[in-house]
Amino acid sequence: GVCAEAGAISAMVLSGETKFDEIVVVGLGDVACTPCGGCRQKLAEFGKAGARVTMGTTAGGEETMTLLELLPGAFGRAHLEH
């Protein structure tokens, strides 16, 4: 299947936006739901510098990190420039 983060990014782009400031990821259980590796890369490509990722649980717990903290050394646009 497709992760919720990928679906949210697709909907964002289809609506004409290309960057986000913050995203919230919520999962079942007691441990904060972190994005999978593929979604971390997608978030890094479409998030603004310093974008916040809040990871939560249906039980009410949450943790917030920046994209850089979540995926240090991510591949980005700078890698494509000559």
Tab-separated table of C-alpha atoms in Angstrom:
chain	number	residue	atom	x	y	z
A	1	GLY	CA	0.000	0.000	0.000
A	2	VAL	CA	0.830	3.671	0.020
A	3	CYS	CA	1.771	5.384	3.276
A	4	ALA	CA	-0.347	8.283	4.504
A	5	GLU	CA	2.618	10.668	4.234
A	6	ALA	CA	3.030	9.886	0.516
A	7	GLY	CA	-0.702	10.399	-0.039
A	8	ALA	CA	-0.615	13.724	1.809
A	9	ILE	CA	2.341	14.929	-0.257
A	10	SER	CA	0.565	13.900	-3.481
A	11	ALA	CA	-2.567	15.800	-2.451
A	12	MET	CA	-0.459	18.834	-1.531
A	13	VAL	CA	1.257	18.887	-4.934
A	14	LEU	CA	-2.035	18.351	-6.789
A	15	SER	CA	-3.455	21.382	-4.957
A	16	GLY	CA	-0.584	23.536	-6.249
A	17	GLU	CA	1.703	23.581	-3.206
A	18	THR	CA	5.283	22.315	-3.336
A	19	LYS	CA	6.589	22.738	0.241
A	20	PHE	CA	5.196	22.198	3.724
A	21	ASP	CA	6.117	23.697	7.126
A	22	GLU	CA	4.815	20.937	9.388
A	23	ILE	CA	3.333	17.450	9.205
A	24	VAL	CA	1.739	15.239	11.853
A	25	VAL	CA	1.984	11.428	11.746
A	26	VAL	CA	-0.240	9.435	14.119
A	27	GLY	CA	-0.324	5.696	14.686
A	28	LEU	CA	-1.936	3.153	16.968
A	29	GLY	CA	-0.255	2.071	20.160
A	30	ASP	CA	1.860	3.620	22.856
A	31	VAL	CA	5.014	4.406	20.844
A	32	ALA	CA	5.206	7.488	18.593
A	33	CYS	CA	4.677	6.493	14.950
A	34	THR	CA	7.739	7.509	12.949
A	35	PRO	CA	7.688	7.762	9.133
A	36	CYS	CA	9.223	4.841	7.237
A	37	GLY	CA	12.531	5.353	5.407
A	38	GLY	CA	10.906	6.052	2.038
A	39	CYS	CA	8.563	8.606	3.563
A	40	ARG	CA	11.423	10.280	5.417
A	41	GLN	CA	13.088	10.888	2.058
A	42	LYS	CA	9.845	12.190	0.503
A	43	LEU	CA	9.322	14.499	3.482
A	44	ALA	CA	12.897	15.779	3.137
A	45	GLU	CA	12.318	16.558	-0.542
A	46	PHE	CA	9.038	18.440	-0.005
A	47	GLY	CA	9.553	19.992	3.434
A	48	LYS	CA	10.784	23.550	3.932
A	49	ALA	CA	14.061	24.056	5.776
A	50	GLY	CA	13.331	23.538	9.454
A	51	ALA	CA	9.984	21.805	8.814
A	52	ARG	CA	8.638	20.069	11.900
A	53	VAL	CA	7.462	16.462	12.030
A	54	THR	CA	5.196	15.654	14.968
A	55	MET	CA	4.868	11.919	15.576
A	56	GLY	CA	2.044	10.844	17.827
A	57	THR	CA	-0.029	7.982	19.136
A	58	THR	CA	-3.747	7.451	19.493
A	59	ALA	CA	-2.982	7.143	23.219
A	60	GLY	CA	-1.960	10.816	23.269
A	61	GLY	CA	1.845	10.685	23.325
A	62	GLU	CA	3.862	12.746	20.874
A	63	GLU	CA	7.379	13.689	19.870
A	64	THR	CA	8.446	16.499	17.519
A	65	MET	CA	11.628	16.638	15.438
A	66	THR	CA	12.846	18.674	12.495
A	67	LEU	CA	13.356	16.967	9.152
A	68	LEU	CA	17.118	17.299	9.598
A	69	GLU	CA	16.940	15.485	12.939
A	70	LEU	CA	14.705	12.797	11.448
A	71	LEU	CA	16.861	12.192	8.361
A	72	PRO	CA	20.366	13.665	8.613
A	73	GLY	CA	22.293	13.726	5.350
A	74	ALA	CA	19.182	13.394	3.182
A	75	PHE	CA	19.502	13.600	-0.598
A	76	GLY	CA	18.101	16.918	-1.790
A	77	ARG	CA	18.014	19.492	-4.583
A	78	ALA	CA	21.513	20.686	-3.743
A	79	HIS	CA	22.818	17.291	-4.883
A	80	LEU	CA	21.419	17.931	-8.374
A	81	GLU	CA	22.974	21.367	-8.891
A	82	HIS	CA	26.205	21.724	-10.827
